Coordinates of N, CA and C in Angstrom, one line a residue:
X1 N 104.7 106.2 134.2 CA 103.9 105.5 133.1 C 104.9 104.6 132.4
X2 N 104.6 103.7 132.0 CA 105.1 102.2 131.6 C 104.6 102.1 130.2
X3 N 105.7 101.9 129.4 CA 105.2 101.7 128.0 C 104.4 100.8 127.4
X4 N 103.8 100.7 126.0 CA 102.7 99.4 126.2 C 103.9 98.5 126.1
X5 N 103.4 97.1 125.7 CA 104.0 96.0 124.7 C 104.0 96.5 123.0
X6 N 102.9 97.3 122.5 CA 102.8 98.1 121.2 C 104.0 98.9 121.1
X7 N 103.9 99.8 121.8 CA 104.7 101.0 121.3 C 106.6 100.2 121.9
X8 N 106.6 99.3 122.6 CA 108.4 99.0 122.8 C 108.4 98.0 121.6
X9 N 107.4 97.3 120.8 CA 107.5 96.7 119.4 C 108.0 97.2 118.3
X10 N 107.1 98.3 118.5 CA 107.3 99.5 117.4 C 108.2 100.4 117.0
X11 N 108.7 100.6 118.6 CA 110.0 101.2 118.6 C 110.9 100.4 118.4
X12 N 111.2 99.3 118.9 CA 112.3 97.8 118.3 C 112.5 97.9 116.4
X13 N 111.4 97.9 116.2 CA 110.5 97.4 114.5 C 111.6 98.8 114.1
X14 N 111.3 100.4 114.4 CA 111.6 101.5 113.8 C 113.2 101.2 113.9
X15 N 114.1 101.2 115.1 CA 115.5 101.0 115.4 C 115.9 99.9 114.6
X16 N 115.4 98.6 114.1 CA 115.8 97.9 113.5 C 116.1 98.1 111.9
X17 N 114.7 98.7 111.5 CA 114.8 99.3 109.9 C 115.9 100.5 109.5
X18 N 116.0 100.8 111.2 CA 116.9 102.2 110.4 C 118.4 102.0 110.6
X19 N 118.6 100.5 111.5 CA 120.1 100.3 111.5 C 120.6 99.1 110.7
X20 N 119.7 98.4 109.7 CA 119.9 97.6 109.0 C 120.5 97.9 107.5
X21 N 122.0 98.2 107.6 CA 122.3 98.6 106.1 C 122.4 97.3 105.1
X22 N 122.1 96.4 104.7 CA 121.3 95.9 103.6 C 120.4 95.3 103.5
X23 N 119.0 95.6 104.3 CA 118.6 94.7 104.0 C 117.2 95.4 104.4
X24 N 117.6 97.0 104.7 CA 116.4 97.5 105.3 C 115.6 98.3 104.5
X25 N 114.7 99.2 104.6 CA 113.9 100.2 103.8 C 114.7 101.3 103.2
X26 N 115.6 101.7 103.3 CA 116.5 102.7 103.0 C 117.2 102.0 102.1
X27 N 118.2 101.1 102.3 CA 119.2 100.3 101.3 C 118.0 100.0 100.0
X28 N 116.8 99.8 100.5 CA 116.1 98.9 99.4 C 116.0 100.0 98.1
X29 N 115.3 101.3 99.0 CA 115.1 102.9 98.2 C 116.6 102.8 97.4
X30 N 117.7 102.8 97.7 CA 118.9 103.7 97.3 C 118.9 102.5 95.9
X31 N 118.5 101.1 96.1 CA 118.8 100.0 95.3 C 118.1 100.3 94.0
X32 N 116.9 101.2 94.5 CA 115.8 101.0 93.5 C 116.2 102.2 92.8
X33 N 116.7 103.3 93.6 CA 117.2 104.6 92.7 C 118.4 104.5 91.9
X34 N 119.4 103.3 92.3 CA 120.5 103.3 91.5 C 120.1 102.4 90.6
X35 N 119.2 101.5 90.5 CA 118.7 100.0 89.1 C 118.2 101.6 88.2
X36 N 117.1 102.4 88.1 CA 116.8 103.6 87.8 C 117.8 104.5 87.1
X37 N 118.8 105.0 87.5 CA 119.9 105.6 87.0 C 120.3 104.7 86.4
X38 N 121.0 103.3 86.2 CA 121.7 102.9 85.3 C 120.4 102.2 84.3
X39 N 119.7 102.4 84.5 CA 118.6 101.9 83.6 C 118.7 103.2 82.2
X40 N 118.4 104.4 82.6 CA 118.4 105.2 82.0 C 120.3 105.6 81.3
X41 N 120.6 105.7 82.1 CA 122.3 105.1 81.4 C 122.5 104.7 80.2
X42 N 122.0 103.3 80.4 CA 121.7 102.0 79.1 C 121.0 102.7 78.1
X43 N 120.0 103.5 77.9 CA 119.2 104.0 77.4 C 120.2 105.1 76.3
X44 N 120.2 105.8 77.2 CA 121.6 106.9 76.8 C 122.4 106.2 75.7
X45 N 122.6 104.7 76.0 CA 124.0 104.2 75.0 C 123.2 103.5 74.1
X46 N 122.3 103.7 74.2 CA 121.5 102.8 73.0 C 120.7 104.0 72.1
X47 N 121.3 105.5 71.8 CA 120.7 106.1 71.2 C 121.0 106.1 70.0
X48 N 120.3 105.9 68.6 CA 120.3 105.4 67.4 C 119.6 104.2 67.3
X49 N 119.7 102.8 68.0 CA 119.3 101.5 68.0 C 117.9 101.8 68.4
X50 N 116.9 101.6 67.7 CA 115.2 101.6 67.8 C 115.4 100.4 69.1
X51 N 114.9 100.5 69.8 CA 114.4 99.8 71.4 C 113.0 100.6 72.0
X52 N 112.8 99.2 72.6 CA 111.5 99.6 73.6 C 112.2 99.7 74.8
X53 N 111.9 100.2 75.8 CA 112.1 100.2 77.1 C 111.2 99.2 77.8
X54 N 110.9 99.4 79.0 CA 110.7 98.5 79.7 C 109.4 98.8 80.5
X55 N 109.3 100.2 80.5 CA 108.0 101.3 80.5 C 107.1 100.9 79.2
X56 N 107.7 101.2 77.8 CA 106.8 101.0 76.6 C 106.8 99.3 76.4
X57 N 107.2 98.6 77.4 CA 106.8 96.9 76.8 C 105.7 96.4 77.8
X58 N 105.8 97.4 79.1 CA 104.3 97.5 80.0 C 103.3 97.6 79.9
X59 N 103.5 99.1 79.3 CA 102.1 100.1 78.6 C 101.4 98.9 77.7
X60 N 102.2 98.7 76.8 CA 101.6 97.8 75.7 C 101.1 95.9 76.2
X61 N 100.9 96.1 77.8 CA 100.1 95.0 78.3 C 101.2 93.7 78.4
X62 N 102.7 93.8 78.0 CA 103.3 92.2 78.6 C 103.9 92.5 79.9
X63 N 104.0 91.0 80.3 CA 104.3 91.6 81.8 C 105.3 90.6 82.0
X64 N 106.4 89.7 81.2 CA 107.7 89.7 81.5 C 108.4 90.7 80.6
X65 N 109.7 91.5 81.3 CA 109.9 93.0 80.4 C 111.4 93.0 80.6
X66 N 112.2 93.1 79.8 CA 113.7 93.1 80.2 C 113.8 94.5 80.2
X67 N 115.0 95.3 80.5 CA 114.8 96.9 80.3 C 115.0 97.5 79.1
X68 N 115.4 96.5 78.2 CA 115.3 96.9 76.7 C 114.6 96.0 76.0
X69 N 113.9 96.0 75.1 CA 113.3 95.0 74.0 C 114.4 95.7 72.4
X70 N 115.5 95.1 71.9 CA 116.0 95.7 70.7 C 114.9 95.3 69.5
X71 N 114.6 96.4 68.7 CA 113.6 96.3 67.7 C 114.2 95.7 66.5
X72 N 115.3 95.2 66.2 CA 116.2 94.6 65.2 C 117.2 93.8 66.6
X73 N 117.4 92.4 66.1 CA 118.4 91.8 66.5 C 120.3 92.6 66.1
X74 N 121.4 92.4 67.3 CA 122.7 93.1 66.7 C 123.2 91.9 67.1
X75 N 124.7 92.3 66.8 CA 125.9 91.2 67.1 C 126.5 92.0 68.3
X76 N 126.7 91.4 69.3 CA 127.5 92.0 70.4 C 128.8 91.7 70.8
X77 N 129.5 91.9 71.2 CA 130.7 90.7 72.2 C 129.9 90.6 73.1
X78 N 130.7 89.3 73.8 CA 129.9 89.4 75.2 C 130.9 88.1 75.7
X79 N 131.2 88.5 77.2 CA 131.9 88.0 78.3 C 132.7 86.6 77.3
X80 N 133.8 86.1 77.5 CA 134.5 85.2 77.0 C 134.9 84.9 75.3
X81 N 134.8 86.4 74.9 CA 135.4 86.6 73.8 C 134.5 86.4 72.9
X82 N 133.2 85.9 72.5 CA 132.5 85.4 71.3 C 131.6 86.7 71.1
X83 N 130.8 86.5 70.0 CA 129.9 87.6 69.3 C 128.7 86.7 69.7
X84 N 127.8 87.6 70.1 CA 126.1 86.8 69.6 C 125.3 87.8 69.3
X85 N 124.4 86.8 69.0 CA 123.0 88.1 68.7 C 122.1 88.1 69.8
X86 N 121.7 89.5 69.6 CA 121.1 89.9 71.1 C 120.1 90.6 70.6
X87 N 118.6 90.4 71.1 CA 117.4 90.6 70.9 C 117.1 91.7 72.1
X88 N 117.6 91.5 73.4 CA 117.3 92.3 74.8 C 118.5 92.3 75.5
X89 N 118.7 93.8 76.4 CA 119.5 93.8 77.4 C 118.6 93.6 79.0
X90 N 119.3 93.3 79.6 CA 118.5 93.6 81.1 C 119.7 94.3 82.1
X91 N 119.2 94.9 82.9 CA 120.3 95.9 82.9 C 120.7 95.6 84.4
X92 N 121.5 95.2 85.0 CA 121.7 95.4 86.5 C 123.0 96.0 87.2
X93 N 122.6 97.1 88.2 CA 123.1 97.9 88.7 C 124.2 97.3 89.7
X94 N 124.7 96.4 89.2 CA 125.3 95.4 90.6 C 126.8 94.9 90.2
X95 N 127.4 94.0 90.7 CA 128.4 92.8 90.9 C 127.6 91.7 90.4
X96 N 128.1 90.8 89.3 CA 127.7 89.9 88.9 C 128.4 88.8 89.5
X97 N 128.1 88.8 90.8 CA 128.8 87.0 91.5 C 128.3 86.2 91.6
X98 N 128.2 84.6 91.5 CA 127.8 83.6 90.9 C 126.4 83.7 91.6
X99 N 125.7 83.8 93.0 CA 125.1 83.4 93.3 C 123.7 84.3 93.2
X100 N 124.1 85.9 93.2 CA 123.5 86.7 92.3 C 123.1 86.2 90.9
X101 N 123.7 85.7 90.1 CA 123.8 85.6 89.1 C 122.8 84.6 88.6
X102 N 122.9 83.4 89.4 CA 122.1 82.3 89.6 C 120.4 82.5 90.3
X103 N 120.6 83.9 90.6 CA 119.3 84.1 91.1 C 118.1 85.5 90.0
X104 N 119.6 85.6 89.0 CA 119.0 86.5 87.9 C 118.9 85.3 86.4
X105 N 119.2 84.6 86.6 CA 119.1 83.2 85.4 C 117.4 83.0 84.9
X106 N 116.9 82.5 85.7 CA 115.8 82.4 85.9 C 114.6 83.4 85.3
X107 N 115.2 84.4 85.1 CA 114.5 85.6 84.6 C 114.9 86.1 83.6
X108 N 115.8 85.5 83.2 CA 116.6 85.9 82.1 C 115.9 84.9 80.8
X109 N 115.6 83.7 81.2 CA 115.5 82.7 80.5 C 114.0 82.6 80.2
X110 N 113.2 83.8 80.9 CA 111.4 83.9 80.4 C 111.9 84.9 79.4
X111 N 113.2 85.9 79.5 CA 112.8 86.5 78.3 C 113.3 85.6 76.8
X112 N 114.5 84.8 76.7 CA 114.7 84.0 76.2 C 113.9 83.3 75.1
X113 N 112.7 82.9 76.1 CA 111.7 82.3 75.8 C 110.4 83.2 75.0
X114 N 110.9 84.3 75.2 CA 109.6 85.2 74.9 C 110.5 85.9 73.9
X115 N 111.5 86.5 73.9 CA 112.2 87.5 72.8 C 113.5 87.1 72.1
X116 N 114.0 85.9 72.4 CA 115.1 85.0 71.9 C 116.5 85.6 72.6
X117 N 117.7 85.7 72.7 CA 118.7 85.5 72.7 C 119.1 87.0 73.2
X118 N 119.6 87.0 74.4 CA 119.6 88.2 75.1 C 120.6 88.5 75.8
X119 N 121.0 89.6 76.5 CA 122.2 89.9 77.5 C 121.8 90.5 79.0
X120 N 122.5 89.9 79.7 CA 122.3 90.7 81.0 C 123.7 91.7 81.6
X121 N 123.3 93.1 81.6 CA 124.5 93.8 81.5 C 125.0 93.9 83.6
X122 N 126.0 93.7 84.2 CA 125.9 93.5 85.1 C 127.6 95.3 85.1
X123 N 126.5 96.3 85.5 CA 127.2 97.2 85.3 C 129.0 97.4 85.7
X124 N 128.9 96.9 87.1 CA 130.2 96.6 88.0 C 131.0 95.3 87.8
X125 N 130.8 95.4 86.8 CA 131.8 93.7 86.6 C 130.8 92.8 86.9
X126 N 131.5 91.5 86.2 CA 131.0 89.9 86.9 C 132.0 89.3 86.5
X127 N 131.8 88.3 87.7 CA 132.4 86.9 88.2 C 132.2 85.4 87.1
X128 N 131.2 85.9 86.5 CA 130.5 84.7 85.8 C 130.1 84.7 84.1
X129 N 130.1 83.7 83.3 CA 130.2 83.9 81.6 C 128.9 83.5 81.7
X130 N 128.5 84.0 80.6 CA 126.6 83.6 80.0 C 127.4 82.2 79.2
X131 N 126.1 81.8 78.4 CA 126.3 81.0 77.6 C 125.2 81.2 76.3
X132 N 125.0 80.1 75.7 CA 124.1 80.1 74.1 C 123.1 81.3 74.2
X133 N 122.2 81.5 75.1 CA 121.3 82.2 74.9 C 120.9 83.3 75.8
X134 N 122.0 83.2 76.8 CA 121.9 84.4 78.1 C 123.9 84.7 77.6
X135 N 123.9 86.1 77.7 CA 125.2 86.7 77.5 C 125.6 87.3 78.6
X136 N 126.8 87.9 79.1 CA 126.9 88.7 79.7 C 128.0 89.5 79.3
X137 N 127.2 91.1 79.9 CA 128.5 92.0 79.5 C 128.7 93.1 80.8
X138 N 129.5 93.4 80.5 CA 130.2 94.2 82.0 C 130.4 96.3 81.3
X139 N 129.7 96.3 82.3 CA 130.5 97.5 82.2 C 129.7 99.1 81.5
X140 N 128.9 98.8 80.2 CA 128.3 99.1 79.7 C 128.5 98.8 78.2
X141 N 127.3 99.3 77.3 CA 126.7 98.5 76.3 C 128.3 98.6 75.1
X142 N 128.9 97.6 75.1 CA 129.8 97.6 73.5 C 129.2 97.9 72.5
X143 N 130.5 98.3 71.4 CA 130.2 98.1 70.2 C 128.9 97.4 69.7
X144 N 128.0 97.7 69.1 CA 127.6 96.7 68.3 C 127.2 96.8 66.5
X145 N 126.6 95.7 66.3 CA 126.8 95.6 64.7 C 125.2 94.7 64.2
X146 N 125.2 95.8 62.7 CA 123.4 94.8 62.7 C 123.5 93.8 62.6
X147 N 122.5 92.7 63.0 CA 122.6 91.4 62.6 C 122.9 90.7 61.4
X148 N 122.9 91.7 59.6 CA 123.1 91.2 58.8 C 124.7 91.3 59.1
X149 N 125.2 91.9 60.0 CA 127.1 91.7 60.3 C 127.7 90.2 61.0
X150 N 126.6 89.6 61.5 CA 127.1 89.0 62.1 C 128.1 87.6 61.2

């Protein structure tokens, strides 16, 4: 008995998803479980600072959501020595290199637009400086200071 054309597709389709380390169903899961963990991380370092999460800025019906909404603007550092004020963190589990980076801009800049002046925390380092209204910080959440400090 001779296999169909279905089932040697499907078997190709299964061997291919399971030997694809980036780009397959498994890498995507582990991607989603570690954004997840350091999501809740951030969380952790933000205890005392009133924030929404990203769960309670859903619930409540908006549907662009950084993983923090800060309920009072702070003063941060952020990448290239300066202070700013930061309204939202967005949290990514990653290496911040340029071209990543350039593909997280974009999304950065609806919250901008929606919640003012924000940071994107790129847990493992980056390659790359924010500027006026997108910050970046490495590592996890610094110091910070209420905005009447700044």
């Amino acid at each position: 008995q001779y296999p169909t054309p279905a089932s040697l597709f499907f078997s190709s389709l299964r061997a291919c998803a399971a030997s694809d380390p980036l780009n397959g169903p498994r890498h995507d899961t582990y991607r989603r479980h570690l954004g997840c963990v350091y999501e809740s991380l951030l969380t952790q370092q933000l205890l005392g600072l009133p924030h929404l999460t990203e769960s309670d800025l859903r619930t409540s019906g908006r549907s662009k959501t950084p993983d923090v909404l800060l309920l009072s603007p702070v003063s941060m550092p952020v990448k290239g020595g300066r202070r700013m004020s930061v309204c939202w963190i967005d949290s990514k589990a990653m290496y911040g290199d340029p071209v990543t980076h350039r593909s997280n801009v974009d999304q950065a800049r609806s919250y901008v637009n929606r919640y003012g002046p924000g940071v994107v925390l790129y847990w493992f380092g980056a390659a790359v400086g924010g500027d006026d209204d997108v910050g970046i910080i490495e590592y996890g959440v610094p110091e910070v200071e209420g905005i009447g400090d700044l």
